mmCIF file of C-alpha atoms in Angstrom:
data_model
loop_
_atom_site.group_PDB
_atom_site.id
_atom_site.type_symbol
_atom_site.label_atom_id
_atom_site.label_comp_id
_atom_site.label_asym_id
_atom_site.label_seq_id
_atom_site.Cartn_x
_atom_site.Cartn_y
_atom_site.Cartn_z
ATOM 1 C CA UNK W 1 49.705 -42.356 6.485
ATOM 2 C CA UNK W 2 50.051 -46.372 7.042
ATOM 3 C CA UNK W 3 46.014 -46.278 7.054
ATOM 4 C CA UNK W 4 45.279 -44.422 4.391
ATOM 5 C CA UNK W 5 48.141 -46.754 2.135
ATOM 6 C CA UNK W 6 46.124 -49.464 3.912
ATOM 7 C CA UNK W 7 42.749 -48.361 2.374
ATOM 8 C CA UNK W 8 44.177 -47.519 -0.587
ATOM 9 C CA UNK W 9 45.713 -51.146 -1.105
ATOM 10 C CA UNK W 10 42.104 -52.424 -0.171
ATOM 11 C CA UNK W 11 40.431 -50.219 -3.005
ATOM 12 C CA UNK W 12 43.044 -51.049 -5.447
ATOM 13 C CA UNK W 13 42.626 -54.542 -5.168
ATOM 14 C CA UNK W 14 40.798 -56.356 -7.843
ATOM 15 C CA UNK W 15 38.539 -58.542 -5.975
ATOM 16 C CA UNK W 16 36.731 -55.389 -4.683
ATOM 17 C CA UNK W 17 36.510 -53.355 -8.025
ATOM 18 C CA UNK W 18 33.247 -55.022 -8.463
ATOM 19 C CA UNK W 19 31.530 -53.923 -5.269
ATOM 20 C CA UNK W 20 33.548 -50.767 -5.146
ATOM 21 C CA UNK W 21 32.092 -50.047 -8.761
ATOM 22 C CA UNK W 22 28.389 -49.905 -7.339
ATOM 23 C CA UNK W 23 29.228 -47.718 -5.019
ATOM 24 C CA UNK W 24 31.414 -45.209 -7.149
ATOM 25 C CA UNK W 25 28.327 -45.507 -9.245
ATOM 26 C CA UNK W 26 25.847 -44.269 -6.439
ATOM 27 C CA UNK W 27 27.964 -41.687 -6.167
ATOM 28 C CA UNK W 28 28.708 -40.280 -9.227
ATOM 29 C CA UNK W 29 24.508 -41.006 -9.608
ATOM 30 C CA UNK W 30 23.910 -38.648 -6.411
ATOM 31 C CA UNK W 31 26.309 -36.289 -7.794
ATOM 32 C CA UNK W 32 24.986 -35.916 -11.364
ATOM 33 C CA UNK W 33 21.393 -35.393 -9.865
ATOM 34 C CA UNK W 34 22.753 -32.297 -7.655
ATOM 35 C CA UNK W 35 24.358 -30.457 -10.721
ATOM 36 C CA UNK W 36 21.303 -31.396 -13.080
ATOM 37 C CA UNK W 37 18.488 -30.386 -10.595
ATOM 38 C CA UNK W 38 19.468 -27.578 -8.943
ATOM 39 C CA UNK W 39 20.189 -25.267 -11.211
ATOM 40 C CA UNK W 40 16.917 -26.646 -13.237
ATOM 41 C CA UNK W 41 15.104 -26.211 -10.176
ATOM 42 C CA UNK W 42 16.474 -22.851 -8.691
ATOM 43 C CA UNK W 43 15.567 -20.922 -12.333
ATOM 44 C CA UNK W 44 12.592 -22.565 -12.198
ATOM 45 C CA UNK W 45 11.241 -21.191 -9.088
ATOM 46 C CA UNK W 46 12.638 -17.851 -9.595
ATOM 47 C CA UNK W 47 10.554 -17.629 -13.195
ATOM 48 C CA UNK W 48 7.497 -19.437 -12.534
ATOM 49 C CA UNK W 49 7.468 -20.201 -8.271
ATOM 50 C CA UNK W 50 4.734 -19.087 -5.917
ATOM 51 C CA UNK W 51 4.365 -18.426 -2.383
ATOM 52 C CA UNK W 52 7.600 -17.428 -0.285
ATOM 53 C CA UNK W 53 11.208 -17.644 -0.702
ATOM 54 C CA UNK W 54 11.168 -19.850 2.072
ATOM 55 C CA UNK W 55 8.596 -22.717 0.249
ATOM 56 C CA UNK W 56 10.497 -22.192 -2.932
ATOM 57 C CA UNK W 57 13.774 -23.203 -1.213
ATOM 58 C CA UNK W 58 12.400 -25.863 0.402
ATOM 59 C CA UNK W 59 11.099 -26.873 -3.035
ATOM 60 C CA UNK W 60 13.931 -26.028 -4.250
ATOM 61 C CA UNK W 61 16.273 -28.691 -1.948
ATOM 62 C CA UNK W 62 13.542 -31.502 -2.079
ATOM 63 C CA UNK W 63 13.602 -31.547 -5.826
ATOM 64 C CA UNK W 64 17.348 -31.768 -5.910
ATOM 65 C CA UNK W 65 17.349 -34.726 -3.130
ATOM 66 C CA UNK W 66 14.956 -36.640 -4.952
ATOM 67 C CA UNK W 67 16.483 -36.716 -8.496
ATOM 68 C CA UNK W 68 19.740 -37.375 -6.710
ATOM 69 C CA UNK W 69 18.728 -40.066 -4.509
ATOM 70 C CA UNK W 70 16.469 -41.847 -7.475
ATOM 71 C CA UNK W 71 19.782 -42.032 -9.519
ATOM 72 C CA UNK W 72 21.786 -42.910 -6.780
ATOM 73 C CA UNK W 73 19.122 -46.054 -6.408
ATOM 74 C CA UNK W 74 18.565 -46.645 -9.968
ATOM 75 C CA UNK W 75 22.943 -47.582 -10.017
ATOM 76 C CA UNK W 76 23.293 -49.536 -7.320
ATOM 77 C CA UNK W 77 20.219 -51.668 -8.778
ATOM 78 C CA UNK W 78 21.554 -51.447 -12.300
ATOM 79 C CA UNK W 79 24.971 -52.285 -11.586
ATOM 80 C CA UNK W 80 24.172 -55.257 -8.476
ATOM 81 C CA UNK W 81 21.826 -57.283 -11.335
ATOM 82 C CA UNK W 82 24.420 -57.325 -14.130
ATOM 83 C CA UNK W 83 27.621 -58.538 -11.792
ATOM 84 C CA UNK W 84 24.384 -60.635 -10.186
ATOM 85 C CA UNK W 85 24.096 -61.816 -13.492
ATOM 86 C CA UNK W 86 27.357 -61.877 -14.792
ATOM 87 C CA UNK W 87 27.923 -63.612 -11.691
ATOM 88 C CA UNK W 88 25.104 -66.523 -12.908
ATOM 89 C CA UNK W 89 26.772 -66.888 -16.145
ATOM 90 C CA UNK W 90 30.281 -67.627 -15.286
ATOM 91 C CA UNK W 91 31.266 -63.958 -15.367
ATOM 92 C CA UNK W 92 30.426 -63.633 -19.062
ATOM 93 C CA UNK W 93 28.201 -60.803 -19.784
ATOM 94 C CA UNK W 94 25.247 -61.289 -22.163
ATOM 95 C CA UNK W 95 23.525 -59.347 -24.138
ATOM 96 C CA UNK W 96 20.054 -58.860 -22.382
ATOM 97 C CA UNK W 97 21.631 -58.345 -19.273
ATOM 98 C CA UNK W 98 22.110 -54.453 -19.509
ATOM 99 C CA UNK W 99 18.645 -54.701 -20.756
ATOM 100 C CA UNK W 100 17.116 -56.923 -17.736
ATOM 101 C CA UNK W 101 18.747 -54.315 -15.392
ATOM 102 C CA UNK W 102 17.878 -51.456 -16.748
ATOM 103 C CA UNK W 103 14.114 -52.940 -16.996
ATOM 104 C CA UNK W 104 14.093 -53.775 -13.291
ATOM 105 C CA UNK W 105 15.862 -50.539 -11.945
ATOM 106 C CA UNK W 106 13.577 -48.308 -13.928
ATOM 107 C CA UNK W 107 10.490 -50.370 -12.682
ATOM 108 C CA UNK W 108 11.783 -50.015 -8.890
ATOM 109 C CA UNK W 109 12.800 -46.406 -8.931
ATOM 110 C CA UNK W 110 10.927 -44.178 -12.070
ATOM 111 C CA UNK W 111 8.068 -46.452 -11.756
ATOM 112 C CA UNK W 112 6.043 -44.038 -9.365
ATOM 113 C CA UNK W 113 4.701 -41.597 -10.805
ATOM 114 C CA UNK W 114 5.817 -37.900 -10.079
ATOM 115 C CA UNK W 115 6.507 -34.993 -11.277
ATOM 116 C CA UNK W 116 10.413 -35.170 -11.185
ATOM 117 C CA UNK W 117 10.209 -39.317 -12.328
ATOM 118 C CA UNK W 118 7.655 -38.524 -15.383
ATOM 119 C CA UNK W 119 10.206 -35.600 -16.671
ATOM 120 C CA UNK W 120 13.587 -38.243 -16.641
ATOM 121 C CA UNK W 121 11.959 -41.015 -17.824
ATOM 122 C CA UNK W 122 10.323 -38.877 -20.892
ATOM 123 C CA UNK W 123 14.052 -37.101 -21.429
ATOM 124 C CA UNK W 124 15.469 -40.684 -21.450
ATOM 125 C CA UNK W 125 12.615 -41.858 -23.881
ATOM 126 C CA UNK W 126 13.286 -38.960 -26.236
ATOM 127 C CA UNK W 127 16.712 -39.930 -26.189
ATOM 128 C CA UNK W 128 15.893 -43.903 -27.212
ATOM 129 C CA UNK W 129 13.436 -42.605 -30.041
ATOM 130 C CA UNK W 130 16.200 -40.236 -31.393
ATOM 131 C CA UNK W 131 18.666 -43.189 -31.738
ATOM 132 C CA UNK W 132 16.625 -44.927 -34.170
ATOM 133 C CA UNK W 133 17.533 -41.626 -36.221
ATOM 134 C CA UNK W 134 20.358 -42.802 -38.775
ATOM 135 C CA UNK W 135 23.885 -41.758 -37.868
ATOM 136 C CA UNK W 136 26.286 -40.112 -40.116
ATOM 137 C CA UNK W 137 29.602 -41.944 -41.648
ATOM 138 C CA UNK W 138 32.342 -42.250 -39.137
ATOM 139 C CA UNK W 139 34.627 -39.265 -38.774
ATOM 140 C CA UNK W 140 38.163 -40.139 -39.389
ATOM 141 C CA UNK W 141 40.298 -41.941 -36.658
ATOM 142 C CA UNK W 142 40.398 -39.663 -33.640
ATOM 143 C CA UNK W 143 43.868 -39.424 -32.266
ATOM 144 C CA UNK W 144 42.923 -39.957 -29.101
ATOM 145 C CA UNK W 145 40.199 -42.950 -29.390
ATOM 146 C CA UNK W 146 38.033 -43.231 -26.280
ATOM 147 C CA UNK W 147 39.019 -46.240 -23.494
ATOM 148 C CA UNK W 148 36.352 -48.447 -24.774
ATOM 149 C CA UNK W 149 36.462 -48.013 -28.628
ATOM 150 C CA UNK W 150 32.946 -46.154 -28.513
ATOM 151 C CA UNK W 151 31.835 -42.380 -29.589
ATOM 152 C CA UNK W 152 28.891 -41.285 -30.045
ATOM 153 C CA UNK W 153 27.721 -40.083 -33.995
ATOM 154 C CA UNK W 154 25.719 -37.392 -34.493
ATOM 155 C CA UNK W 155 21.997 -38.278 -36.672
ATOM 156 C CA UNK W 156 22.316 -37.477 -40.155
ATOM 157 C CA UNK W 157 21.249 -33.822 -41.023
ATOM 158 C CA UNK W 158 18.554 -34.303 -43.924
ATOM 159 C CA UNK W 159 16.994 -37.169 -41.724
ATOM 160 C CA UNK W 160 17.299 -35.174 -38.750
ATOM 161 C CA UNK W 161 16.138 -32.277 -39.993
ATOM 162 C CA UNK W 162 12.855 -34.457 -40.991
ATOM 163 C CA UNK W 163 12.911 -35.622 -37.392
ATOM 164 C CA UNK W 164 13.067 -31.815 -36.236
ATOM 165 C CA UNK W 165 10.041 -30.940 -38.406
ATOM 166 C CA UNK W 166 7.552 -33.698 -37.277
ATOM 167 C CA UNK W 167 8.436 -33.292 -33.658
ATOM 168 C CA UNK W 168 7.606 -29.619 -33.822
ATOM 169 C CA UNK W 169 4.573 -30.034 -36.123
ATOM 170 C CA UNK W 170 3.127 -33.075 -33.794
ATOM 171 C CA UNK W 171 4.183 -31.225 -30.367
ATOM 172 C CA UNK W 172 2.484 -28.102 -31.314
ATOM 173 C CA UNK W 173 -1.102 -30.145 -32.758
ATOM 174 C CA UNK W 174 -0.672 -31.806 -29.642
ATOM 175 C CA UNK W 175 -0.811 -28.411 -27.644
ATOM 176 C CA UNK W 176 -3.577 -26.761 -29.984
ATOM 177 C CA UNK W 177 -6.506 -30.031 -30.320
ATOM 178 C CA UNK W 178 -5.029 -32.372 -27.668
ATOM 179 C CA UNK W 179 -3.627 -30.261 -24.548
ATOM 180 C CA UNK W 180 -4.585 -32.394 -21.519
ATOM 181 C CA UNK W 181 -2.023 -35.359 -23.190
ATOM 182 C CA UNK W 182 1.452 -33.157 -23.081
ATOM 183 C CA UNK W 183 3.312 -33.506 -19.790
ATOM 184 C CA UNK W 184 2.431 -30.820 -17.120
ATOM 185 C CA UNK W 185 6.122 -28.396 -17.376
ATOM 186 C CA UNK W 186 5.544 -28.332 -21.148
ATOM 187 C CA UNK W 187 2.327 -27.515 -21.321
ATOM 188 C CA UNK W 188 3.198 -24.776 -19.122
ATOM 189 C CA UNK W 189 6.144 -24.079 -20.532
ATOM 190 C CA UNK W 190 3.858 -23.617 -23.833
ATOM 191 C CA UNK W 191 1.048 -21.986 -22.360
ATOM 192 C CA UNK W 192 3.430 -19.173 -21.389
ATOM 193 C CA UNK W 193 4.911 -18.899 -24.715
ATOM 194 C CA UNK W 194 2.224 -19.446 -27.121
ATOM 195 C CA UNK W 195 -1.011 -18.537 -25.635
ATOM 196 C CA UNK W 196 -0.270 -15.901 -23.006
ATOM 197 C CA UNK W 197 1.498 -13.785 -25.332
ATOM 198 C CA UNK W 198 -2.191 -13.348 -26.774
ATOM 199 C CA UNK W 199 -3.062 -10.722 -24.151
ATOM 200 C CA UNK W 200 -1.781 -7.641 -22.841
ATOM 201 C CA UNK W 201 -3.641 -5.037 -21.257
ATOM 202 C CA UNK W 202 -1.027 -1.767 -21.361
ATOM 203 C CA UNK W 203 2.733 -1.317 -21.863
ATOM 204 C CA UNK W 204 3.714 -3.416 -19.099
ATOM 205 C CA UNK W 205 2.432 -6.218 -19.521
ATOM 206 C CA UNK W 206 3.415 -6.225 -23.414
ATOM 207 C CA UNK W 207 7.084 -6.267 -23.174
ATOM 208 C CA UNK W 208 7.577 -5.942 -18.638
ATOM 209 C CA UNK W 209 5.671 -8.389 -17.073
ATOM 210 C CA UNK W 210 3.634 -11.476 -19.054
ATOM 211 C CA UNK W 211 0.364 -10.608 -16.524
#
């Protein structure tokens, strides 16, 4: 018991919060990855995998431990360059600093290209080019306001709705005249939806099995 109030005094203590931060943050990183991936990965194989349970399993586990890990190493980079750089300015934060480590941490660990890298980085990029969609008027004071004053808005509807129409009509041109430019799982993804639905050959394979 005296060890573990011994630790606990250590982690509590400010002058560690810093360091301890970065590493909460690996965690949490290596965490997130697990939940996202394998369930993404384990419905994946079971839909669309080939060759033997085995393989897929193995597939299955090394997708999961590399979207996990890359997280994991895109934190501790993130948050070590902006204390590193808090650090440099006094231990005021400025504003290109989130930037600066983001830019660096993305270049280090999404910067190779893969399979499991190209379909983050384009999720995160989707992300940036929806939040130049205007946002709605603030709701009304939440009771409960959120630690650091910040919640997210939702886009406007009629602009969004605009938003939703172009990305269908440019994703789907895209697939029709231009299919070697859309990223590998969606073409796939479309390919099963859109063009194999264009043959059947009995019962079966109309409404049972796609081939």
């Amino acid at each position: 018991m005296d060890k573990l109030d011994a630790i606990n005094r250590v982690i509590l203590d400010p002058k560690y919060a810093d360091y301890l931060a970065i590493l909460k943050g690996a965690r949490n990183g290596f965490v997130y990855g697990v939940k996202v991936r394998f369930p993404h990965a384990l419905v994946m194989s079971i839909l669309f995998g080939r060759g033997s349970w085995k393989n897929r399993a193995r597939s299955i586990l090394r997708a999961t431990k590399t979207h996990a890990m890359n997280l994991a190493k895109f934190v501790t980079i993130y948050k070590s360059l902006c204390l590193l750089q808090r650090r440099m300015n006094g231990g005021k934060e400025r504003k290109a600093d989130t930037f600066i480590a983001g830019l660096v941490g993305g270049y280090v660990v999404f910067g190779e290209r893969t399979a499991i890298n190209e379909q983050i980085v384009l999720y995160i990029c989707s992300r940036v080019v929806a939040s130049f969609i205007p946002r709605d008027h603030p709701p009304s004071p939440h009771p409960y306001p959120p630690p650091d004053g910040v919640r997210p808005l939702p886009p406007n509807a009629r602009l969004f709705s605009f938003f939703a129409a172009l990305s269908w009509g440019a994703v789907m041109w895209l697939f029709d005249k231009k299919g070697e430019t859309i990223q590998p799982g969606l073409f796939n993804s479309m390919t099963y939806i859109y063009k194999d639905s264009n043959y059947w050959h009995d019962l079966r394979t109309l409404l049972w099995h796609n081939k």
